[in-house]
XYZ file of C-alpha atoms in Angstrom:
781
model
C 161.493 157.276 46.082
C 158.186 155.838 45.498
C 157.753 152.050 46.265
C 155.786 149.680 43.797
C 154.079 146.684 45.341
C 151.652 143.898 44.565
C 149.068 143.288 47.821
C 145.680 142.083 48.297
C 142.805 144.560 47.928
C 139.473 145.403 49.891
C 136.938 147.633 48.082
C 135.267 149.688 50.957
C 131.740 150.569 50.787
C 130.873 153.915 52.597
C 134.031 154.417 54.340
C 137.619 155.728 53.798
C 140.518 154.585 55.648
C 143.444 157.262 56.275
C 146.930 156.714 57.575
C 147.176 156.993 61.167
C 143.641 155.868 61.444
C 142.997 152.614 63.317
C 139.347 151.273 62.789
C 137.394 148.136 62.375
C 134.863 147.276 59.677
C 132.967 144.213 58.729
C 133.345 142.216 55.250
C 130.775 139.576 53.871
C 131.508 139.491 50.228
C 133.474 136.348 49.357
C 136.128 138.154 46.998
C 136.821 140.479 50.253
C 137.163 137.496 52.796
C 139.365 135.782 50.489
C 141.555 138.948 50.008
C 141.765 139.273 54.150
C 142.931 135.616 54.400
C 145.712 135.955 51.477
C 146.774 139.004 53.279
C 147.125 137.212 56.638
C 149.300 134.885 54.841
C 151.864 137.195 53.460
C 154.697 139.093 54.991
C 153.575 142.086 56.913
C 149.874 141.160 56.691
C 149.375 144.269 54.448
C 146.244 144.951 52.672
C 145.159 147.963 50.457
C 142.082 149.666 51.153
C 140.561 151.568 48.247
C 136.859 153.259 48.826
C 134.175 152.298 46.181
C 132.845 155.403 44.061
C 129.326 153.795 43.828
C 128.371 151.700 47.367
C 125.670 149.532 45.306
C 128.336 147.797 43.309
C 128.761 144.163 44.206
C 131.503 143.158 42.139
C 134.188 146.243 42.109
C 136.763 146.600 39.396
C 139.549 149.368 38.449
C 137.343 152.032 37.325
C 134.785 151.508 40.502
C 137.007 152.715 43.173
C 139.077 155.958 43.870
C 142.222 155.791 42.434
C 144.373 156.872 45.869
C 143.422 154.376 48.664
C 145.565 153.462 51.886
C 147.942 150.572 52.790
C 147.228 149.215 56.031
C 148.334 146.467 58.648
C 145.875 143.974 59.504
C 145.712 143.968 63.512
C 143.038 141.507 64.469
C 140.203 139.321 62.871
C 136.846 138.063 64.268
C 134.664 135.634 63.105
C 130.911 136.684 63.345
C 127.548 134.575 62.492
C 126.307 134.430 58.915
C 129.939 134.284 57.407
C 131.023 137.788 58.250
C 134.513 138.860 59.286
C 135.183 141.982 61.485
C 138.846 143.529 60.793
C 140.516 145.768 62.960
C 143.395 147.671 60.483
C 145.799 150.644 60.974
C 146.434 153.203 58.132
C 149.931 153.338 57.254
C 150.535 154.967 53.585
C 148.944 156.572 50.580
C 149.085 154.791 47.732
C 148.044 155.149 44.258
C 145.973 152.159 42.340
C 148.314 151.195 38.824
C 145.988 148.463 37.995
C 144.465 144.836 39.013
C 146.725 141.651 38.771
C 143.360 139.720 38.852
C 139.889 140.037 40.449
C 138.978 136.251 41.194
C 139.169 134.481 43.622
C 140.266 138.082 45.267
C 141.340 141.447 44.188
C 144.969 142.070 44.062
C 146.182 145.296 43.310
C 149.425 146.624 41.678
C 150.116 150.016 44.062
C 152.731 152.574 44.194
C 153.362 153.958 47.671
C 152.812 158.147 47.493
C 155.355 160.285 49.487
C 154.269 163.517 50.706
C 154.966 166.753 48.751
C 156.407 168.938 51.273
C 156.683 172.678 49.894
C 157.210 174.252 53.312
C 160.478 175.455 52.719
C 159.860 176.159 49.177
C 157.141 178.564 49.814
C 158.294 180.127 53.251
C 162.099 179.705 52.722
C 164.560 177.685 54.826
C 165.221 180.328 57.654
C 161.270 180.652 58.437
C 160.717 177.044 58.061
C 160.502 176.310 61.677
C 158.497 179.099 62.609
C 155.651 178.598 59.910
C 155.482 174.937 60.627
C 155.197 175.693 64.470
C 152.334 178.511 63.620
C 150.617 175.943 61.316
C 150.556 173.175 63.699
C 149.216 175.350 66.655
C 146.745 176.918 64.641
C 145.268 173.575 63.436
C 145.435 172.412 67.263
C 143.351 175.181 68.221
C 140.422 174.903 65.399
C 140.386 171.147 66.582
C 140.232 172.149 70.284
C 137.308 174.315 69.700
C 135.782 171.888 67.302
C 136.119 169.038 70.047
C 134.482 171.601 72.787
C 131.475 171.223 71.181
C 131.523 167.444 71.597
C 132.103 166.674 75.061
C 132.040 162.918 74.485
C 135.366 162.920 73.128
C 137.775 160.967 74.895
C 140.608 163.338 76.929
C 143.460 160.687 75.554
C 142.730 161.780 72.121
C 143.500 165.453 72.733
C 146.695 164.605 74.637
C 148.009 162.548 71.778
C 147.141 165.601 69.496
C 149.022 167.874 71.626
C 152.476 166.027 71.619
C 152.220 165.755 67.883
C 155.036 168.087 66.249
C 154.989 166.960 62.756
C 152.784 168.808 60.667
C 152.057 165.865 58.117
C 151.389 163.427 60.647
C 149.239 166.099 62.700
C 147.043 166.602 59.739
C 146.466 162.745 59.211
C 145.935 162.196 63.042
C 143.098 164.897 63.152
C 141.449 163.735 59.778
C 141.396 160.346 61.135
C 139.426 161.504 64.150
C 137.045 163.911 62.803
C 133.638 162.463 61.848
C 133.285 163.742 58.336
C 131.695 162.147 55.410
C 133.542 159.307 53.712
C 133.516 161.653 50.326
C 135.224 164.460 52.310
C 137.781 162.136 53.790
C 138.811 160.534 50.424
C 139.059 164.375 48.896
C 141.891 164.838 51.980
C 143.451 161.267 51.298
C 144.038 162.265 47.795
C 145.658 165.365 48.314
C 149.380 164.383 48.514
C 150.654 168.016 48.766
C 150.904 168.831 52.527
C 150.088 172.718 52.416
C 146.870 171.825 50.396
C 146.037 168.993 52.511
C 146.350 171.478 55.720
C 144.158 174.141 53.892
C 141.490 171.485 52.945
C 141.333 169.977 56.274
C 141.163 173.365 58.157
C 138.398 174.560 56.110
C 136.082 171.366 56.429
C 136.503 171.717 60.246
C 135.657 175.460 60.168
C 132.877 174.452 57.996
C 131.469 172.076 60.391
C 131.806 174.543 63.155
C 129.688 177.187 61.301
C 126.965 174.631 60.485
C 126.620 173.597 64.406
C 126.525 177.571 65.006
C 123.671 178.153 62.602
C 121.766 174.927 64.168
C 122.311 176.610 67.337
C 121.066 179.690 66.418
C 117.988 178.363 64.714
C 117.324 176.613 67.826
C 117.332 179.444 70.195
C 114.996 181.491 67.964
C 112.652 178.628 67.797
C 112.933 178.394 71.604
C 112.164 182.151 71.875
C 109.113 182.138 69.897
C 107.740 179.177 71.542
C 108.152 178.074 75.102
C 106.832 174.657 75.054
C 107.002 174.151 78.661
C 105.288 177.268 79.482
C 102.635 176.508 76.458
C 102.093 172.916 77.875
C 101.601 174.270 81.263
C 98.798 176.688 80.343
C 97.208 174.286 78.262
C 97.102 171.696 81.236
C 95.784 174.209 83.612
C 92.919 174.962 81.089
C 92.186 171.275 80.593
C 92.117 170.817 84.241
C 89.543 173.277 84.798
C 87.604 171.841 81.974
C 87.736 168.506 83.476
C 86.723 169.544 86.994
C 83.986 171.224 85.648
C 82.974 168.076 83.757
C 83.549 165.674 86.701
C 86.334 163.785 84.868
C 89.415 164.942 87.191
C 89.787 161.420 88.273
C 90.363 159.647 85.209
C 93.119 161.803 84.042
C 94.937 161.860 87.402
C 94.399 157.741 87.186
C 95.911 157.710 83.504
C 98.822 159.743 84.406
C 99.749 157.495 87.614
C 99.222 154.469 85.183
C 101.851 156.099 82.920
C 104.304 156.781 85.383
C 104.158 153.067 86.823
C 104.539 151.862 83.079
C 107.672 153.732 82.684
C 109.056 152.251 86.132
C 107.918 148.808 85.113
C 110.712 146.144 84.502
C 109.142 144.634 81.563
C 110.085 144.106 77.669
C 109.553 146.992 74.982
C 106.360 144.916 73.780
C 104.402 145.152 77.407
C 105.144 148.686 77.757
C 103.840 149.470 74.065
C 100.896 147.565 75.020
C 100.224 149.124 78.295
C 100.813 152.904 76.491
C 98.126 151.900 74.008
C 95.839 150.658 76.577
C 96.200 153.799 78.650
C 95.593 155.956 75.533
C 92.466 154.079 74.941
C 91.584 154.515 78.798
C 91.658 158.279 78.318
C 89.612 158.290 75.221
C 86.926 155.992 77.261
C 85.620 158.578 79.817
C 82.188 158.855 78.357
C 81.932 155.041 78.653
C 81.862 153.826 82.200
C 81.703 150.269 81.283
C 84.571 150.303 78.910
C 86.542 152.586 81.145
C 85.998 149.770 83.819
C 87.038 146.998 81.904
C 90.624 148.754 80.409
C 91.094 149.915 84.001
C 90.907 146.226 85.250
C 93.003 145.213 82.561
C 95.771 147.875 83.088
C 96.072 147.271 86.567
C 96.470 143.394 86.227
C 99.178 144.144 83.755
C 101.038 146.422 86.142
C 100.829 143.893 88.815
C 102.321 141.427 86.658
C 106.060 140.534 87.499
C 107.112 140.461 83.763
C 111.117 140.786 84.395
C 111.224 140.607 88.248
C 113.198 137.723 89.196
C 113.884 136.194 92.939
C 117.451 135.620 93.509
C 118.350 131.859 93.232
C 119.590 130.263 96.418
C 122.657 128.138 95.731
C 123.300 126.762 99.420
C 122.796 123.005 98.862
C 123.835 122.139 102.475
C 120.744 124.635 103.689
C 118.441 123.102 101.039
C 119.349 119.554 102.198
C 118.999 120.491 106.081
C 115.509 122.008 105.242
C 114.331 118.680 103.530
C 115.681 116.304 105.713
C 114.120 118.361 108.775
C 110.572 118.548 107.266
C 110.490 115.027 105.688
C 111.284 111.659 106.373
C 112.333 109.748 103.381
C 111.353 110.732 100.082
C 114.888 110.461 98.818
C 114.305 110.561 95.180
C 112.659 113.942 95.335
C 115.291 115.182 97.500
C 118.059 113.929 95.388
C 116.552 115.495 92.089
C 116.179 118.960 93.889
C 119.842 118.825 94.957
C 121.067 117.784 91.443
C 119.002 120.697 90.135
C 120.472 123.103 92.684
C 124.142 121.715 91.894
C 123.719 122.210 88.193
C 122.467 125.680 88.668
C 125.331 126.462 90.996
C 127.611 125.238 88.335
C 126.382 126.901 85.164
C 124.762 130.064 86.625
C 121.680 128.797 84.521
C 120.099 125.752 83.487
C 116.255 124.725 82.824
C 114.035 124.252 85.901
C 112.807 120.757 86.263
C 109.353 119.849 85.772
C 108.790 117.292 88.402
C 105.579 114.742 88.484
C 105.121 113.167 92.005
C 103.025 110.317 91.771
C 101.700 108.033 94.752
C 98.989 107.082 96.840
C 97.010 109.537 99.185
C 98.747 110.968 102.469
C 102.404 109.936 101.477
C 103.523 113.896 101.176
C 103.361 114.801 97.829
C 101.644 118.283 98.307
C 103.844 119.236 101.728
C 106.907 118.279 99.916
C 106.439 120.868 97.461
C 106.248 123.392 100.150
C 109.276 122.328 101.766
C 111.076 122.629 98.309
C 109.945 126.003 97.755
C 111.531 126.691 101.456
C 114.743 125.034 100.622
C 115.010 126.615 97.395
C 114.133 129.936 99.104
C 111.686 130.681 96.261
C 107.850 131.894 96.399
C 105.414 129.198 96.572
C 102.374 129.249 94.732
C 99.505 126.468 95.014
C 96.872 125.874 92.546
C 94.637 123.010 92.725
C 93.659 121.277 89.305
C 91.188 119.052 90.734
C 87.747 119.004 89.025
C 89.067 121.935 86.650
C 87.351 121.025 83.265
C 87.597 124.713 81.533
C 90.702 125.334 78.992
C 89.957 129.403 79.913
C 90.810 128.432 83.940
C 94.447 127.588 82.389
C 94.609 130.188 79.326
C 92.178 133.146 80.913
C 89.442 134.522 79.150
C 89.597 136.856 76.556
C 88.998 140.471 77.773
C 85.689 141.054 75.645
C 83.862 138.830 77.973
C 81.797 140.416 80.874
C 83.885 139.232 83.962
C 86.879 138.140 82.223
C 90.121 137.415 84.137
C 93.527 135.964 83.682
C 94.011 132.113 83.806
C 95.176 130.387 87.171
C 98.802 130.561 85.999
C 99.297 133.919 85.335
C 97.132 134.739 88.557
C 99.810 132.300 90.251
C 102.684 134.359 89.129
C 100.756 137.542 89.935
C 100.299 136.340 93.590
C 104.134 135.137 93.918
C 105.657 138.725 92.877
C 108.584 137.094 90.660
C 108.488 135.157 87.242
C 110.353 132.327 89.108
C 108.401 130.985 91.528
C 107.926 127.080 92.627
C 104.143 126.606 91.357
C 102.731 123.271 92.496
C 99.703 122.075 90.055
C 97.979 119.905 92.654
C 96.045 116.617 91.519
C 97.039 116.775 87.746
C 95.408 113.677 87.202
C 91.851 114.970 88.427
C 91.497 117.413 85.642
C 88.362 116.655 83.509
C 87.053 118.080 80.091
C 83.855 119.052 78.421
C 82.470 121.182 75.788
C 84.378 124.175 76.775
C 87.928 122.711 75.966
C 90.494 120.199 76.388
C 92.191 121.103 79.735
C 95.045 118.982 79.696
C 96.007 120.278 75.856
C 96.100 123.691 77.411
C 98.610 122.321 80.157
C 100.814 120.755 77.173
C 102.130 124.585 76.393
C 102.725 125.270 80.121
C 104.420 122.299 80.970
C 106.686 122.098 77.892
C 110.006 123.883 78.317
C 110.769 124.223 74.651
C 106.974 126.086 74.592
C 106.660 128.123 77.645
C 109.102 130.685 77.086
C 106.304 132.465 75.378
C 103.031 131.131 76.960
C 100.304 133.597 75.674
C 97.573 134.188 78.189
C 94.335 135.091 76.365
C 93.333 137.913 78.827
C 96.981 139.259 78.914
C 97.449 139.110 75.065
C 101.164 139.367 75.662
C 103.717 136.388 76.019
C 104.639 135.244 79.605
C 108.069 133.846 80.323
C 107.440 130.463 82.090
C 110.915 128.974 81.584
C 112.462 129.801 84.960
C 109.388 128.655 86.910
C 109.956 125.390 88.784
C 106.735 123.712 88.162
C 105.826 120.396 90.354
C 102.846 118.379 89.770
C 101.008 115.624 92.124
C 99.142 112.887 91.145
C 97.654 109.548 92.839
C 97.618 107.608 89.596
C 99.082 107.987 85.874
C 96.455 106.478 84.335
C 94.022 109.396 83.537
C 97.347 111.466 82.322
C 97.512 111.775 78.467
C 100.492 110.550 77.302
C 101.897 113.720 75.243
C 101.573 115.507 78.779
C 103.177 112.539 80.808
C 106.225 112.741 78.597
C 107.079 116.215 79.222
C 107.074 115.668 82.975
C 110.083 114.025 85.077
C 107.875 111.276 86.903
C 108.958 110.374 90.474
C 107.202 107.659 92.246
C 106.529 107.926 96.096
C 105.707 104.413 97.356
C 103.627 103.292 100.449
C 105.442 104.182 103.512
C 106.644 101.352 105.870
C 105.416 100.904 109.333
C 109.164 101.854 110.534
C 108.883 105.057 108.224
C 105.370 105.628 109.708
C 106.869 105.413 113.220
C 109.816 107.741 112.447
C 107.219 110.268 110.941
C 104.659 110.086 113.583
C 107.494 110.589 116.306
C 109.289 113.331 114.500
C 106.669 115.450 112.893
C 103.172 114.109 113.717
C 103.031 114.145 117.386
C 104.651 117.430 118.027
C 102.545 119.088 115.367
C 99.204 117.697 117.076
C 100.758 118.554 120.751
C 101.035 122.278 119.322
C 97.884 122.295 117.486
C 95.693 121.436 120.671
C 97.682 123.356 123.065
C 99.370 120.541 124.848
C 103.010 120.773 126.514
C 105.128 117.887 125.480
C 105.606 117.673 129.360
C 101.876 116.809 129.792
C 101.268 113.930 126.989
C 103.750 111.123 125.798
C 102.845 108.432 123.225
C 105.107 105.434 123.412
C 106.483 103.881 120.083
C 104.569 100.759 120.814
C 101.143 102.796 120.788
C 102.029 104.685 117.340
C 102.994 101.138 116.121
C 99.714 99.693 117.255
C 97.836 102.646 115.557
C 99.571 102.207 112.484
C 98.971 98.419 112.070
C 95.587 97.880 113.740
C 93.604 101.662 113.521
C 94.716 102.498 110.321
C 94.846 101.178 106.842
C 96.645 103.572 104.364
C 99.649 104.168 102.391
C 100.352 107.687 103.743
C 100.055 108.775 107.390
C 96.701 110.991 107.066
C 94.579 108.521 109.085
C 97.548 107.963 111.336
C 97.444 111.825 112.034
C 93.901 112.226 112.731
C 94.150 109.355 115.349
C 97.088 111.263 117.104
C 94.685 114.106 117.034
C 91.787 112.067 118.589
C 94.308 111.394 121.657
C 95.420 114.649 121.777
C 91.728 115.980 121.994
C 90.922 113.542 124.571
C 93.923 113.970 126.760
C 93.234 117.894 126.552
C 89.677 117.309 127.780
C 91.127 115.248 130.633
C 93.915 117.643 131.693
C 91.137 120.232 132.129
C 88.492 117.963 133.856
C 90.841 116.309 136.093
C 92.867 119.622 136.818
C 96.144 117.527 136.270
C 99.131 119.617 137.060
C 101.970 119.922 134.825
C 104.254 117.637 136.731
C 101.989 114.732 136.238
C 102.086 113.581 132.618
C 99.284 111.541 130.479
C 101.040 108.437 129.307
C 99.564 106.753 126.098
C 100.875 103.315 125.541
C 99.922 100.107 123.632
C 97.967 98.574 126.756
C 95.669 101.688 127.118
C 95.283 102.696 123.502
C 91.984 101.368 123.514
C 90.768 103.953 126.217
C 91.530 106.621 123.798
C 90.849 105.198 120.460
C 88.048 102.500 121.123
C 88.364 98.464 119.530
C 90.864 97.964 116.986
C 89.472 98.713 113.641
C 91.895 96.494 111.481
C 93.606 93.162 112.011
C 96.058 91.616 109.237
C 95.007 87.677 108.240
C 97.651 85.792 109.515
C 99.643 83.039 107.896
C 97.579 79.646 108.419
C 98.876 77.454 110.889
C 98.446 74.223 108.928
C 99.524 73.340 105.224
C 96.290 72.581 103.296
C 95.057 71.492 99.844
C 93.695 74.265 97.342
C 94.447 77.147 99.559
C 97.493 79.445 98.615
C 98.441 82.940 99.998
C 98.688 85.691 96.959
C 99.931 89.108 97.019
C 97.771 92.222 95.898
C 98.437 95.984 95.404
C 95.646 98.465 96.571
C 95.607 101.955 96.541
C 96.505 102.157 100.432
C 98.891 99.745 100.377
C 99.692 95.952 99.800
C 97.464 93.128 101.075
C 97.461 89.361 101.097
C 94.535 87.294 99.306
C 93.847 83.803 100.307
C 92.883 81.995 97.135
C 90.661 78.877 97.828
C 90.121 75.988 95.224
C 87.395 73.162 95.628
C 87.316 70.459 93.053
C 83.703 68.590 92.996
C 81.954 66.033 90.577
C 80.244 67.918 87.558
C 80.599 68.594 83.700
C 83.779 70.534 83.597
C 82.638 73.824 84.493
C 84.813 76.743 85.883
C 83.195 78.755 88.712
C 84.864 82.185 89.697
C 83.700 83.982 92.884
C 84.882 86.905 94.749
C 83.937 89.852 92.510
C 86.866 89.322 90.207
C 87.669 91.305 87.235
C 88.037 90.601 83.571
C 91.860 90.267 83.743
C 92.008 87.865 86.737
C 89.362 85.686 85.316
C 91.464 85.294 82.228
C 94.563 84.533 84.247
C 92.263 81.450 86.183
C 91.396 80.184 82.567
C 95.211 80.415 81.491
C 96.196 78.414 84.831
C 93.823 75.843 84.006
C 94.760 75.462 80.197
C 98.344 75.224 81.870
C 97.492 72.429 84.480
C 95.709 70.384 81.402
C 98.828 70.514 79.388
C 101.026 69.162 82.416
C 98.315 66.682 83.569
C 100.376 63.507 82.767
C 103.264 64.847 84.765
C 101.265 64.704 87.756
C 99.171 61.783 86.965
C 96.026 63.652 86.425
C 93.491 61.354 84.538
C 92.526 62.445 81.062
C 88.905 62.579 81.868
C 89.219 64.306 84.917
C 88.381 68.075 83.791
C 85.243 66.635 81.935
C 83.923 65.088 85.100
C 84.712 67.529 87.829
C 83.928 71.134 88.171
C 86.621 73.482 89.584
C 85.428 76.672 92.103
C 87.761 79.499 92.392
C 86.889 81.963 95.355
C 88.721 84.685 96.792
C 87.380 85.916 100.105
C 86.113 89.386 100.921
C 83.438 88.955 97.863
C 82.454 92.656 98.344
C 85.822 94.200 97.238
C 86.328 94.339 93.293
C 89.511 92.616 92.263
C 91.806 92.544 89.276
C 94.723 92.266 87.411
C 97.130 89.563 86.432
C 99.559 89.177 89.118
C 97.560 86.407 91.377
C 97.987 83.894 88.085
C 100.605 81.531 89.568
C 98.798 81.752 92.936
C 95.603 80.363 91.234
C 97.359 77.967 89.163
C 99.158 76.325 92.014
C 95.962 76.202 94.090
C 94.246 74.689 91.354
C 96.643 72.103 90.707
C 97.002 71.708 94.623
C 93.225 71.068 94.735
C 93.235 68.428 91.728
C 96.375 66.619 92.675
C 95.761 67.042 96.495
C 99.283 68.231 97.438
C 99.208 70.154 100.380
C 100.637 73.862 99.975
C 102.994 75.213 102.517
C 100.906 77.730 104.714
C 104.351 79.842 105.164
C 104.785 80.630 101.631
C 103.328 83.454 99.790
C 103.700 84.365 95.804
C 102.861 86.887 93.010
C 103.363 86.836 89.348
C 101.599 86.667 85.949
C 101.391 83.214 84.195
C 101.488 81.987 80.716
C 100.036 79.118 78.546
C 103.385 77.796 78.783
C 103.938 78.034 82.374
C 106.307 81.003 82.296
C 106.120 83.426 85.139
C 106.201 87.234 84.166
C 107.000 90.272 86.014
C 104.598 92.496 87.942
C 104.479 95.765 89.947
C 104.049 97.475 93.279
C 106.637 94.801 94.710
C 107.751 96.933 97.690
C 103.597 96.976 99.188
C 103.405 93.483 98.376
C 106.419 92.557 100.231
C 105.153 94.585 103.440
C 101.780 92.958 103.321
C 103.641 89.652 103.300
C 105.871 90.599 106.378
C 102.795 91.864 108.473
C 101.066 88.376 107.794
C 104.108 86.583 109.178
C 104.913 84.569 105.714
C 108.446 83.218 105.811
C 108.805 82.704 102.063
C 107.850 84.750 98.913
C 107.862 83.626 95.519
C 108.360 86.673 92.972
C 109.055 86.736 89.208
C 112.788 86.485 88.336
C 112.504 89.478 86.399
C 111.467 91.412 89.408
C 114.807 90.689 91.241
C 116.267 94.226 90.210
C 113.735 95.855 92.085
C 114.135 93.860 95.295
C 117.863 95.434 94.933
C 116.328 98.950 95.343
C 114.209 98.197 98.395
C 115.912 98.772 101.941
C 116.847 95.927 104.260
C 114.037 96.894 106.787
C 111.423 95.583 104.217
C 113.413 92.455 103.122
C 114.525 91.490 106.537
C 113.344 88.061 107.834
C 111.947 87.037 104.268
C 113.104 84.321 102.322
C 112.643 86.072 98.588
C 112.926 83.265 95.773
C 112.803 84.615 92.214
C 111.145 81.943 89.796
C 110.900 82.103 86.202
C 108.546 78.811 85.342
C 105.888 77.122 87.260
C 107.773 74.242 88.026
C 109.876 76.230 90.152
C 106.711 77.677 91.758
C 105.456 74.289 92.588
C 108.709 72.803 94.135
C 108.725 75.547 96.712
C 105.204 75.749 97.235
C 104.258 71.969 97.476
C 104.799 70.274 100.795
C 107.326 67.074 99.631
C-alpha cells in the first residue's frame, strides 16, 4: 500500500540521490535552507530530494524537477561561511511528486512513496524464483567487481558490503549509489520502479562504462606504440647536446637543469616557483647575451638561497631562556620579562605575533648585546643590521634588478644569511637613519616594522612578497627624538636607564673582568681586581651611563698586568692584586671628581639636578644681586628653555614679594645675575625652574639655603611645581654628591616607587607641589 506524505522538499542541481546512498551536498538558496531547517523541526527529520531538469533555474517549481525523487533522512548539518549549509543525508525510499503545497518560504511537497514492482516470481515461476534471484545477484556482483578492479582507489569495505547483500532490490540500489555515473543516468535508474527493468538498466550502464574504458586504453596503447615519447626525447636531447657542445653552450643548459631541480625541491609558494621557472626559461634563451645571462643567473641564485617557507623550530623552554638571560646580563629586567611573556604566550597558543621591541637608552647599557642573548635564549638564528648613516630607501627595499649591480635590500639579505624565515633580527641604531633625495628610509621601515603589513613585504629586487610576520624584530636607539611618530607607534618601546654604581660593580665582577682576563691571556689566579678598585674606577676614572669605558679601564689594567707578568717573570703562585690604593699605578691620576655638597649654608647658592647622556649630574646655581637698572643677566651657556624658566621664576618672586617683605622698587634698582658653572657645557631644559627661583629669592631676601638639599622641578608663573624626567639618574647624582634631602615634583612620586631601594636608601625624598613647600624645606629656619 502506497503511503502519501507532506514533507519539505529541496531541488538538487547537478546531482541525484538514490535509496541506500549516504551523501552530503551544499545548499545556498534561501528556499533550500528554510526547507532543511523545517525538516529538522519535524518528526523523523525527513526531506524529499528531487533533481532539477535545468541546473540554471534559480526558483524551481513543479514542472522544473523530475517527477521521481527520494525520501531521505537528515543525518548532519554543518554551517559554512557565506550562509552555506553542508547537509549529510541517507536515501531511504523512492517517491513520486504529486504536487507542491506551497513554494514560499520553502518548497513543501505532496508525495506518494513508491513500492518496488517485483515480477521475478511472475516471470520465472515460484519453483525457480530463488535460483534466478541468486544467479542475478551473483552476475551483478561479478560485473561490479570487474568494474572496481579498474578503480584501485575504491574502499575495500564497500566490496565487503556488496558481497554480504543477498536481496536483489537492495543490491541494485547499493551498487547504483556507489558507481560514479552522470546524474541523468542515476535519475533514469531512480525513475525505474520495476526491479527487473532496473537490473537490466544498471547492468547495461556498468558494462557500457567498462567498454568505454577498454576503448580508451586501446587508443592509448596504440599512441604509445606509434610514438615512444621517452625514446624520442632522449634522441632529441642527445642531438641537442652535440649541437650545444659544438657552440660551447653546454654549461648554460646544465646550469638551467640544475636550477630547475633546485626549484622543484624548494620549499616555497607556487608564486615563487612560477617566478623562478619563468626566469629559468629566460636564462635558457639568453645564451647569446652574456651580460643579460649573468644578471638572470645572479637573480635565480639569490631566489634559490632565500628561506621562503623554511622555519626554525621555536623553543618553548622558559626556564632555559631565563637562565641564559640572567647568566649573560645583569639587570635589564623589563626586556627579560617581555621576552619571557612572549615565550609563555607562544607555548600556550602555539602561535602569536612576534613582538617588535625598541630598546632605548644611553650608550654602553647593553642594548645590542642583550639582543644577541635573546636570540640564544630563544634558540633562533641572529641577524644584525646596522642602520647608522643609512640614507637610501633602496638599502631597505633593494634595487630593481634592471640596474647595474642591483642587489636585494638589507632585510632580504638578512633573511638569506639567517637561512630561516623566523630569525631574531636586530636593527641597530635606528635613530641614526638619515634621509636624502634618494628617498625616505624611515618610511621604508614602516612596512617592515608593521605586523599588519609585513606579511607581504615586497623587495624591489626579488619582486615577490616576503613574509616577515614571524621575524622577531629588536631595534636599538639612544634617543627617540629623531624617530618619526608613525614608526615609533609601531614599536614596543622599552627604556633602558643608566646603571647604578652597584649594578656596574656586579657587571664588572661577573662579566667584564672574566671577559678581559680571557681576552688578554691572563689566568684568574694571576690577577685579581678588588671591589674597591672597581668602585673607584666607576666613580673617578669613568663618567658614563653604561659600562664601555669601565671595560676599557679593566682592559688597560689587564694589559699592564700581562706586561708585568712577562717582564718580572712572575710565577703562577704569585698574584698581582689591584686595589683601591694602588689603582693609580695602572690607570694614572683620577679623571673625574664629584662636586660634593657644600659644607656651609649660603645665600644665593642652590644645588639643582640635571640629566645628561652619560647619566645624572648636579648643577650648583649661583645668584648675585647688585645695584643696577633691573636687568637679568644669565650666563653659563644656557638654552632658550632654561632662560625662560629663569624669567618665569623672577615673575613669580615679584608676585609674592610682599610676603617676603621685598620693597616695591627693589627689582627696578637692582640687577640679578644668574650663573651656572662649567660654562663650556651647554645646558637646557625646564627642570631647574624651582632651583633658580629658590636661589634668586634667597639672594633677594638674604635667606640662607640648606647646603644638603638638592631639588628638581619645573616652575609655573603661579608657583606650581610640574613633573620632570630622568629621575633615576638625578637621584643617583644627588646621592653621589652627598645630598641628604631631595625635593621632587609630587607627580613624580610614582616614578620613585619603581626605583630600587639601592638608589633611594639614605635620601630623604620630599614631594612638593608648590613653591611655598620648596622654600619651607630649603630655607634655613
